PDB file of C-alpha atoms in Angstrom:
ATOM      1  CA  UNK R 207      95.478  90.258  94.153  1.00 95.00           C
ATOM      2  CA  UNK R 208      92.970  92.687  95.679  1.00 97.00           C
ATOM      3  CA  UNK R 209      91.561  92.349  99.276  1.00 98.00           C
ATOM      4  CA  UNK R 210      88.037  93.491 100.094  1.00 98.00           C
ATOM      5  CA  UNK R 211      87.203  94.837 103.512  1.00 98.00           C
ATOM      6  CA  UNK R 212      86.319  92.298 106.300  1.00 98.00           C
ATOM      7  CA  UNK R 213      84.051  92.408 109.456  1.00 98.00           C
ATOM      8  CA  UNK R 214      86.376  94.648 111.354  1.00 96.00           C
ATOM      9  CA  UNK R 215      86.147  97.354 108.810  1.00 96.00           C
ATOM     10  CA  UNK R 216      82.396  96.880 108.538  1.00 97.00           C
ATOM     11  CA  UNK R 217      82.094  97.274 112.262  1.00 95.00           C
ATOM     12  CA  UNK R 218      82.913 101.027 111.772  1.00 94.00           C
ATOM     13  CA  UNK R 219      79.415 101.440 110.107  1.00 95.00           C
ATOM     14  CA  UNK R 220      77.650 100.808 113.521  1.00 95.00           C
ATOM     15  CA  UNK R 221      75.343  98.137 112.117  1.00 96.00           C
ATOM     16  CA  UNK R 222      74.089  95.150 113.864  1.00 96.00           C
ATOM     17  CA  UNK R 223      76.474  92.221 112.730  1.00 95.00           C
ATOM     18  CA  UNK R 224      74.505  89.665 110.927  1.00 95.00           C
ATOM     19  CA  UNK R 225      71.457  91.733 110.172  1.00 97.00           C
ATOM     20  CA  UNK R 226      69.806  92.253 106.853  1.00 97.00           C
ATOM     21  CA  UNK R 227      70.852  95.796 106.764  1.00 98.00           C
ATOM     22  CA  UNK R 228      74.586  94.806 107.537  1.00 98.00           C
ATOM     23  CA  UNK R 229      74.595  92.330 104.656  1.00 98.00           C
ATOM     24  CA  UNK R 230      73.029  94.646 102.199  1.00 98.00           C
ATOM     25  CA  UNK R 231      75.899  97.279 103.251  1.00 98.00           C
ATOM     26  CA  UNK R 232      78.469  94.745 102.550  1.00 99.00           C
ATOM     27  CA  UNK R 233      77.152  93.931  99.240  1.00 99.00           C
ATOM     28  CA  UNK R 234      77.221  97.496  98.319  1.00 99.00           C
ATOM     29  CA  UNK R 235      80.713  97.852  99.524  1.00 98.00           C
ATOM     30  CA  UNK R 236      81.802  94.666  97.604  1.00 99.00           C
ATOM     31  CA  UNK R 237      80.134  96.006  94.383  1.00 99.00           C
ATOM     32  CA  UNK R 238      81.956  99.365  94.827  1.00 99.00           C
ATOM     33  CA  UNK R 239      85.387  97.789  95.033  1.00 99.00           C
ATOM     34  CA  UNK R 240      84.608  95.538  91.913  1.00 99.00           C
ATOM     35  CA  UNK R 241      83.575  98.441  89.831  1.00 99.00           C
ATOM     36  CA  UNK R 242      86.235 100.912  91.173  1.00 98.00           C
ATOM     37  CA  UNK R 243      89.207  98.709  90.295  1.00 98.00           C
ATOM     38  CA  UNK R 244      87.736  97.151  87.154  1.00 98.00           C
ATOM     39  CA  UNK R 245      90.365  96.587  84.573  1.00 97.00           C
ATOM     40  CA  UNK R 246      93.059  97.105  87.254  1.00 98.00           C
ATOM     41  CA  UNK R 247      92.636  94.217  89.682  1.00 98.00           C
ATOM     42  CA  UNK R 248      91.296  90.935  88.321  1.00 98.00           C
ATOM     43  CA  UNK R 249      91.741  88.595  91.231  1.00 98.00           C
ATOM     44  CA  UNK R 250      90.140  89.405  94.592  1.00 99.00           C
ATOM     45  CA  UNK R 251      90.166  87.804  97.959  1.00 98.00           C
ATOM     46  CA  UNK R 252      87.003  88.447  99.941  1.00 99.00           C
ATOM     47  CA  UNK R 253      87.871  89.460 103.557  1.00 98.00           C
ATOM     48  CA  UNK R 254      90.735  87.754 105.458  1.00 97.00           C
ATOM     49  CA  UNK R 255      91.002  84.415 107.308  1.00 95.00           C
ATOM     50  CA  UNK R 256      87.421  84.402 108.913  1.00 96.00           C
ATOM     51  CA  UNK R 257      88.137  81.132 110.429  1.00 92.00           C
ATOM     52  CA  UNK R 258      90.363  83.061 112.958  1.00 90.00           C
ATOM     53  CA  UNK R 259      88.288  85.036 115.681  1.00 88.00           C
ATOM     54  CA  UNK R 260      90.338  88.133 115.663  1.00 89.00           C
ATOM     55  CA  UNK R 261      89.491  88.687 111.984  1.00 94.00           C
ATOM     56  CA  UNK R 262      85.794  87.868 112.018  1.00 93.00           C
ATOM     57  CA  UNK R 263      85.089  90.352 114.826  1.00 93.00           C
ATOM     58  CA  UNK R 264      81.725  89.951 116.197  1.00 93.00           C
ATOM     59  CA  UNK R 265      80.476  87.382 113.708  1.00 96.00           C
ATOM     60  CA  UNK R 266      79.844  83.781 114.545  1.00 95.00           C
ATOM     61  CA  UNK R 267      80.666  80.951 112.032  1.00 94.00           C
ATOM     62  CA  UNK R 268      77.431  80.814 110.402  1.00 96.00           C
ATOM     63  CA  UNK R 269      77.439  84.636 109.868  1.00 97.00           C
ATOM     64  CA  UNK R 270      80.961  84.518 108.522  1.00 97.00           C
ATOM     65  CA  UNK R 271      80.063  82.101 105.757  1.00 98.00           C
ATOM     66  CA  UNK R 272      77.198  84.309 104.917  1.00 98.00           C
ATOM     67  CA  UNK R 273      79.354  87.387 104.972  1.00 99.00           C
ATOM     68  CA  UNK R 274      81.665  85.716 102.443  1.00 99.00           C
ATOM     69  CA  UNK R 275      78.902  84.400 100.299  1.00 99.00           C
ATOM     70  CA  UNK R 276      77.348  88.126 100.064  1.00 99.00           C
ATOM     71  CA  UNK R 277      80.893  89.449  99.091  1.00 99.00           C
ATOM     72  CA  UNK R 278      81.409  86.829  96.375  1.00 99.00           C
ATOM     73  CA  UNK R 279      78.168  87.231  94.832  1.00 99.00           C
ATOM     74  CA  UNK R 280      78.123  90.941  94.862  1.00 99.00           C
ATOM     75  CA  UNK R 281      81.589  91.159  93.187  1.00 99.00           C
ATOM     76  CA  UNK R 282      80.846  88.582  90.571  1.00 99.00           C
ATOM     77  CA  UNK R 283      77.470  90.194  89.786  1.00 98.00           C
ATOM     78  CA  UNK R 284      79.061  93.572  89.426  1.00 99.00           C
ATOM     79  CA  UNK R 285      82.013  92.380  87.270  1.00 99.00           C
ATOM     80  CA  UNK R 286      81.513  88.667  86.085  1.00 98.00           C
ATOM     81  CA  UNK R 287      85.006  88.422  84.661  1.00 98.00           C
ATOM     82  CA  UNK R 288      86.658  88.879  88.181  1.00 99.00           C
ATOM     83  CA  UNK R 289      88.295  85.858  89.774  1.00 98.00           C
ATOM     84  CA  UNK R 290      86.958  85.795  93.363  1.00 99.00           C
ATOM     85  CA  UNK R 291      87.669  83.556  96.412  1.00 98.00           C
ATOM     86  CA  UNK R 292      88.494  83.500 100.048  1.00 98.00           C
ATOM     87  CA  UNK R 293      91.462  82.373 102.151  1.00 97.00           C
ATOM     88  CA  UNK R 294      91.482  79.800 104.976  1.00 93.00           C
ATOM     89  CA  UNK R 295      94.137  78.977 107.512  1.00 90.00           C
ATOM     90  CA  UNK R 296      92.883  76.375 109.823  1.00 84.00           C
ATOM     91  CA  UNK R 297      92.943  73.292 107.800  1.00 82.00           C
ATOM     92  CA  UNK R 298      93.347  70.342 108.262  1.00 73.00           C
ATOM     93  CA  UNK R 299      91.871  70.135 111.886  1.00 66.00           C
ATOM     94  CA  UNK R 300      95.126  69.355 113.904  1.00 62.00           C
ATOM     95  CA  UNK R 301      94.227  69.555 117.600  1.00 52.00           C
ATOM     96  CA  UNK R 302      97.349  70.706 119.761  1.00 53.00           C
ATOM     97  CA  UNK R 303      99.278  71.678 116.586  1.00 64.00           C
ATOM     98  CA  UNK R 304      98.021  75.026 116.035  1.00 62.00           C
ATOM     99  CA  UNK R 305      99.290  78.017 118.234  1.00 61.00           C
ATOM    100  CA  UNK R 306      96.898  80.807 119.220  1.00 57.00           C
ATOM    101  CA  UNK R 307      93.503  81.499 120.680  1.00 47.00           C
ATOM    102  CA  UNK R 308      91.319  79.644 118.196  1.00 55.00           C
ATOM    103  CA  UNK R 309      89.687  76.276 117.432  1.00 56.00           C
ATOM    104  CA  UNK R 310      91.358  74.045 114.730  1.00 60.00           C
ATOM    105  CA  UNK R 311      88.120  72.919 113.334  1.00 77.00           C
ATOM    106  CA  UNK R 312      86.818  76.398 112.281  1.00 87.00           C
ATOM    107  CA  UNK R 313      88.593  76.184 108.817  1.00 88.00           C
ATOM    108  CA  UNK R 314      86.874  73.097 107.723  1.00 88.00           C
ATOM    109  CA  UNK R 315      83.362  74.843 108.791  1.00 90.00           C
ATOM    110  CA  UNK R 316      84.292  77.669 106.596  1.00 93.00           C
ATOM    111  CA  UNK R 317      85.570  75.625 103.704  1.00 93.00           C
ATOM    112  CA  UNK R 318      82.554  73.427 103.627  1.00 93.00           C
ATOM    113  CA  UNK R 319      80.156  76.402 103.898  1.00 96.00           C
ATOM    114  CA  UNK R 320      81.734  78.120 100.825  1.00 97.00           C
ATOM    115  CA  UNK R 321      82.958  75.261  98.733  1.00 96.00           C
ATOM    116  CA  UNK R 322      80.112  72.964  99.604  1.00 95.00           C
ATOM    117  CA  UNK R 323      77.536  75.285  97.870  1.00 97.00           C
ATOM    118  CA  UNK R 324      77.383  74.534  94.194  1.00 96.00           C
ATOM    119  CA  UNK R 325      75.472  77.752  93.377  1.00 97.00           C
ATOM    120  CA  UNK R 326      78.293  80.054  94.645  1.00 98.00           C
ATOM    121  CA  UNK R 327      80.361  81.382  91.842  1.00 98.00           C
ATOM    122  CA  UNK R 328      83.737  81.053  93.565  1.00 98.00           C
ATOM    123  CA  UNK R 329      86.830  80.681  91.375  1.00 98.00           C
ATOM    124  CA  UNK R 330      89.758  79.523  93.514  1.00 98.00           C
ATOM    125  CA  UNK R 331      90.492  78.236  96.942  1.00 97.00           C
ATOM    126  CA  UNK R 332      92.863  80.397  98.912  1.00 97.00           C
ATOM    127  CA  UNK R 333      95.080  78.974 101.593  1.00 95.00           C
ATOM    128  CA  UNK R 334      97.395  80.371 104.209  1.00 95.00           C
ATOM    129  CA  UNK R 335      99.636  78.580 106.607  1.00 94.00           C
ATOM    130  CA  UNK R 336     102.763  78.843 108.676  1.00 95.00           C
ATOM    131  CA  UNK R 337     103.932  75.403 109.578  1.00 94.00           C
ATOM    132  CA  UNK R 338     107.080  75.747 111.750  1.00 96.00           C
ATOM    133  CA  UNK R 339     105.913  79.026 113.177  1.00 96.00           C
ATOM    134  CA  UNK R 340     102.261  79.216 113.987  1.00 93.00           C
ATOM    135  CA  UNK R 341     101.561  75.441 113.718  1.00 91.00           C
ATOM    136  CA  UNK R 342     103.608  72.272 113.944  1.00 91.00           C
ATOM    137  CA  UNK R 343     105.589  71.149 110.882  1.00 93.00           C
ATOM    138  CA  UNK R 344     107.588  72.759 108.216  1.00 96.00           C
ATOM    139  CA  UNK R 345     107.694  72.824 104.374  1.00 97.00           C
ATOM    140  CA  UNK R 346     107.042  69.197 104.061  1.00 96.00           C
ATOM    141  CA  UNK R 347     103.578  69.726 105.840  1.00 94.00           C
ATOM    142  CA  UNK R 348     102.464  71.645 102.619  1.00 95.00           C
ATOM    143  CA  UNK R 349     101.934  68.261 100.907  1.00 95.00           C
ATOM    144  CA  UNK R 350      99.152  67.219 103.356  1.00 92.00           C
ATOM    145  CA  UNK R 351      97.721  70.746 103.466  1.00 93.00           C
ATOM    146  CA  UNK R 352      97.617  71.224  99.612  1.00 95.00           C
ATOM    147  CA  UNK R 353      96.576  67.838  98.564  1.00 95.00           C
ATOM    148  CA  UNK R 354      93.662  67.714 101.210  1.00 92.00           C
ATOM    149  CA  UNK R 355      92.489  71.228 100.590  1.00 94.00           C
ATOM    150  CA  UNK R 356      92.191  70.510  96.799  1.00 96.00           C
ATOM    151  CA  UNK R 357      90.447  67.268  97.572  1.00 94.00           C
ATOM    152  CA  UNK R 358      87.874  69.189  99.737  1.00 92.00           C
ATOM    153  CA  UNK R 359      87.446  72.290  97.495  1.00 94.00           C
ATOM    154  CA  UNK R 360      87.862  71.016  93.954  1.00 95.00           C
ATOM    155  CA  UNK R 361      89.102  74.484  93.109  1.00 97.00           C
ATOM    156  CA  UNK R 362      92.709  75.631  91.884  1.00 98.00           C
ATOM    157  CA  UNK R 363      94.598  76.789  95.144  1.00 98.00           C
ATOM    158  CA  UNK R 364      96.218  80.199  95.411  1.00 98.00           C
ATOM    159  CA  UNK R 365      98.434  80.177  98.521  1.00 98.00           C
ATOM    160  CA  UNK R 366      97.658  83.693  99.783  1.00 97.00           C
ATOM    161  CA  UNK R 367     100.240  83.680 102.677  1.00 97.00           C
ATOM    162  CA  UNK R 368     103.174  81.549 103.688  1.00 98.00           C
ATOM    163  CA  UNK R 369     106.338  82.340 105.583  1.00 98.00           C
ATOM    164  CA  UNK R 370     108.702  81.678 108.292  1.00 99.00           C
ATOM    165  CA  UNK R 371     109.707  83.933 111.143  1.00 98.00           C
ATOM    166  CA  UNK R 372     113.542  84.599 111.273  1.00 98.00           C
ATOM    167  CA  UNK R 373     113.808  85.513 114.906  1.00 97.00           C
ATOM    168  CA  UNK R 374     112.688  84.388 118.150  1.00 96.00           C
ATOM    169  CA  UNK R 375     113.897  81.559 120.466  1.00 93.00           C
ATOM    170  CA  UNK R 376     112.128  78.313 121.446  1.00 97.00           C
ATOM    171  CA  UNK R 377     109.666  77.987 124.256  1.00 97.00           C
ATOM    172  CA  UNK R 378     110.740  75.947 127.238  1.00 97.00           C
ATOM    173  CA  UNK R 379     108.614  72.959 128.220  1.00 96.00           C
ATOM    174  CA  UNK R 380     107.295  75.137 131.091  1.00 97.00           C
ATOM    175  CA  UNK R 381     106.164  77.813 128.659  1.00 95.00           C
ATOM    176  CA  UNK R 382     104.243  75.181 126.611  1.00 93.00           C
ATOM    177  CA  UNK R 383     102.854  73.726 129.800  1.00 94.00           C
ATOM    178  CA  UNK R 384     101.590  77.028 130.715  1.00 94.00           C
ATOM    179  CA  UNK R 385      99.821  77.598 127.350  1.00 91.00           C
ATOM    180  CA  UNK R 386     102.116  80.618 126.689  1.00 94.00           C
ATOM    181  CA  UNK R 387     101.588  82.649 123.450  1.00 94.00           C
ATOM    182  CA  UNK R 388     104.487  83.898 121.482  1.00 96.00           C
ATOM    183  CA  UNK R 389     103.704  87.545 122.337  1.00 96.00           C
ATOM    184  CA  UNK R 390     103.842  86.676 126.091  1.00 95.00           C
ATOM    185  CA  UNK R 391     107.272  85.070 126.256  1.00 96.00           C
ATOM    186  CA  UNK R 392     108.854  86.371 122.968  1.00 97.00           C
ATOM    187  CA  UNK R 393     109.506  82.774 121.867  1.00 97.00           C
ATOM    188  CA  UNK R 394     108.010  80.100 119.530  1.00 97.00           C
ATOM    189  CA  UNK R 395     106.218  76.886 120.366  1.00 95.00           C
ATOM    190  CA  UNK R 396     107.200  75.505 116.966  1.00 96.00           C
ATOM    191  CA  UNK R 397     110.203  75.600 114.720  1.00 97.00           C
ATOM    192  CA  UNK R 398     111.693  74.105 111.784  1.00 97.00           C
ATOM    193  CA  UNK R 399     115.291  72.657 111.900  1.00 97.00           C
ATOM    194  CA  UNK R 400     115.468  73.720 115.513  1.00 96.00           C
ATOM    195  CA  UNK R 401     115.504  77.601 115.175  1.00 97.00           C
ATOM    196  CA  UNK R 402     114.130  80.668 113.902  1.00 98.00           C
ATOM    197  CA  UNK R 403     116.915  82.519 111.955  1.00 98.00           C
ATOM    198  CA  UNK R 404     117.524  84.343 108.825  1.00 98.00           C
ATOM    199  CA  UNK R 405     119.443  81.320 107.417  1.00 98.00           C
ATOM    200  CA  UNK R 406     116.491  78.944 108.224  1.00 99.00           C
ATOM    201  CA  UNK R 407     114.016  81.325 106.867  1.00 99.00           C
ATOM    202  CA  UNK R 408     115.892  81.297 103.408  1.00 99.00           C
ATOM    203  CA  UNK R 409     115.927  77.447 103.361  1.00 98.00           C
ATOM    204  CA  UNK R 410     112.308  77.322 104.417  1.00 99.00           C
ATOM    205  CA  UNK R 411     111.373  79.457 101.325  1.00 98.00           C
ATOM    206  CA  UNK R 412     113.424  77.255  98.976  1.00 98.00           C
ATOM    207  CA  UNK R 413     111.879  73.928 100.174  1.00 98.00           C
ATOM    208  CA  UNK R 414     108.338  75.241 100.260  1.00 98.00           C
ATOM    209  CA  UNK R 415     108.587  76.636  96.628  1.00 98.00           C
ATOM    210  CA  UNK R 416     109.703  73.254  95.479  1.00 97.00           C
ATOM    211  CA  UNK R 417     106.515  71.814  96.814  1.00 97.00           C
ATOM    212  CA  UNK R 418     104.257  74.559  95.445  1.00 97.00           C
ATOM    213  CA  UNK R 419     105.752  74.193  91.872  1.00 95.00           C
ATOM    214  CA  UNK R 420     105.295  70.484  91.768  1.00 95.00           C
ATOM    215  CA  UNK R 421     101.502  70.911  92.395  1.00 97.00           C
ATOM    216  CA  UNK R 422      99.585  71.304  89.032  1.00 97.00           C
ATOM    217  CA  UNK R 423      96.556  72.647  91.021  1.00 98.00           C
ATOM    218  CA  UNK R 424      98.475  75.420  92.722  1.00 98.00           C
ATOM    219  CA  UNK R 425      98.196  78.577  90.698  1.00 97.00           C
ATOM    220  CA  UNK R 426     100.217  81.066  92.753  1.00 96.00           C
ATOM    221  CA  UNK R 427     101.719  81.851  96.058  1.00 96.00           C
ATOM    222  CA  UNK R 428     102.270  85.115  97.945  1.00 97.00           C
ATOM    223  CA  UNK R 429     105.147  85.281 100.627  1.00 98.00           C
ATOM    224  CA  UNK R 430     104.302  87.127 103.881  1.00 97.00           C
ATOM    225  CA  UNK R 431     105.819  89.605 104.149  1.00 96.00           C
ATOM    226  CA  UNK R 432     107.993  92.189 102.253  1.00 98.00           C
ATOM    227  CA  UNK R 433     109.744  93.917 105.236  1.00 98.00           C
ATOM    228  CA  UNK R 434     110.362  93.353 108.952  1.00 98.00           C
ATOM    229  CA  UNK R 435     108.039  95.555 111.166  1.00 97.00           C
ATOM    230  CA  UNK R 436     109.244  97.755 113.877  1.00 97.00           C
ATOM    231  CA  UNK R 437     106.496  96.583 116.190  1.00 98.00           C
ATOM    232  CA  UNK R 438     104.290  93.534 116.615  1.00 98.00           C
ATOM    233  CA  UNK R 439     100.758  94.373 115.480  1.00 95.00           C
ATOM    234  CA  UNK R 440      99.311  92.118 118.067  1.00 94.00           C
ATOM    235  CA  UNK R 441     101.168  93.287 121.214  1.00 97.00           C
ATOM    236  CA  UNK R 442     102.682  96.479 119.906  1.00 97.00           C
ATOM    237  CA  UNK R 443     106.080  95.480 121.346  1.00 97.00           C
ATOM    238  CA  UNK R 444     109.251  96.074 119.301  1.00 95.00           C
ATOM    239  CA  UNK R 445     111.087  92.959 120.641  1.00 89.00           C
ATOM    240  CA  UNK R 446     108.333  90.499 119.815  1.00 96.00           C
ATOM    241  CA  UNK R 447     109.238  87.985 117.085  1.00 95.00           C
ATOM    242  CA  UNK R 448     105.523  87.016 116.402  1.00 96.00           C
ATOM    243  CA  UNK R 449     104.990  89.823 113.915  1.00 97.00           C
ATOM    244  CA  UNK R 450     108.338  91.622 113.338  1.00 98.00           C
ATOM    245  CA  UNK R 451     110.493  89.070 111.694  1.00 97.00           C
ATOM    246  CA  UNK R 452     108.735  87.687 108.719  1.00 98.00           C
ATOM    247  CA  UNK R 453     110.287  89.954 106.100  1.00 98.00           C
ATOM    248  CA  UNK R 454     112.298  89.548 103.026  1.00 98.00           C
ATOM    249  CA  UNK R 455     113.983  92.781 104.045  1.00 98.00           C
ATOM    250  CA  UNK R 456     114.959  93.829 107.423  1.00 98.00           C
ATOM    251  CA  UNK R 457     113.795  96.974 109.155  1.00 97.00           C
ATOM    252  CA  UNK R 458     116.321  99.206 107.564  1.00 97.00           C
ATOM    253  CA  UNK R 459     115.111  97.919 104.025  1.00 98.00           C
ATOM    254  CA  UNK R 460     118.103  95.759 103.343  1.00 98.00           C
ATOM    255  CA  UNK R 461     117.600  92.320 101.646  1.00 98.00           C
ATOM    256  CA  UNK R 462     117.849  89.246 103.933  1.00 99.00           C
ATOM    257  CA  UNK R 463     119.004  85.788 102.692  1.00 99.00           C
ATOM    258  CA  UNK R 464     115.117  85.086 102.386  1.00 98.00           C
ATOM    259  CA  UNK R 465     114.872  87.794  99.581  1.00 98.00           C
ATOM    260  CA  UNK R 466     117.703  85.989  97.487  1.00 98.00           C
ATOM    261  CA  UNK R 467     116.181  82.605  98.129  1.00 98.00           C
ATOM    262  CA  UNK R 468     112.682  83.746  96.825  1.00 98.00           C
ATOM    263  CA  UNK R 469     114.273  85.619  94.018  1.00 97.00           C
ATOM    264  CA  UNK R 470     116.138  82.574  92.876  1.00 95.00           C
ATOM    265  CA  UNK R 471     112.885  80.479  92.942  1.00 95.00           C
ATOM    266  CA  UNK R 472     111.064  82.972  90.786  1.00 93.00           C
ATOM    267  CA  UNK R 473     113.819  83.114  88.186  1.00 91.00           C
ATOM    268  CA  UNK R 474     113.743  79.294  88.151  1.00 88.00           C
ATOM    269  CA  UNK R 475     110.087  79.363  87.324  1.00 86.00           C
ATOM    270  CA  UNK R 476     110.556  81.958  84.695  1.00 77.00           C
ATOM    271  CA  UNK R 477     113.083  79.657  82.936  1.00 70.00           C
ATOM    272  CA  UNK R 478     110.700  76.635  82.896  1.00 67.00           C
TER     273      UNK R 478
END
């Protein structure tokens, strides 16, 4: 799966976001990637989670929808055989059940803008979610997410990101009342089975994969991520569980229980 540049990368060109020149430049960039990797990368994700403010940079929601349409059309025009789509994380709208500085309805706006346009040559619906970490729930939440997203889009679904953080305690009621963010207190608002640990992370993967496999419209899933990070990319601190404990490997590169859990799921699929 290839990932094309998003608004944050386009900002380096110094063009006015949302302008005709801006979109023309993005079309050129998209065509370049499609042609450069033709024969090497068949599946493409255009940008990343533009329903999240930090990834859409200075674009508003309408501009973000247009940005994605420009990228999809340019890649498909350059190489028609490519499989092109986008990824969304804020679906369904669950007020109070999503952690972070964002609005829960933005994923629905993006999905309707892309999948509600019958002229757009989009091949799949990409979906990301972290129930139990970044939002309320656990593996069982995937039933509602996937069934609802498929009903909304009518496209085969590729789960671009799923995972569970293996470190970090639970926020106190005072933390939650204060609207604390995981980076601020080094704890999670949400959890599955009461904790964030390596053992629970492994079980989370097993339970999630069972659900993915039973959905005939799910065509693939990518676990996030490969290796624990030394520092949180959001706050840059080494002791922050928000972005340092998602890996299948620890920081030293040694397999965690989650590695073996995902391996066993993959081998089971091979045997079916």
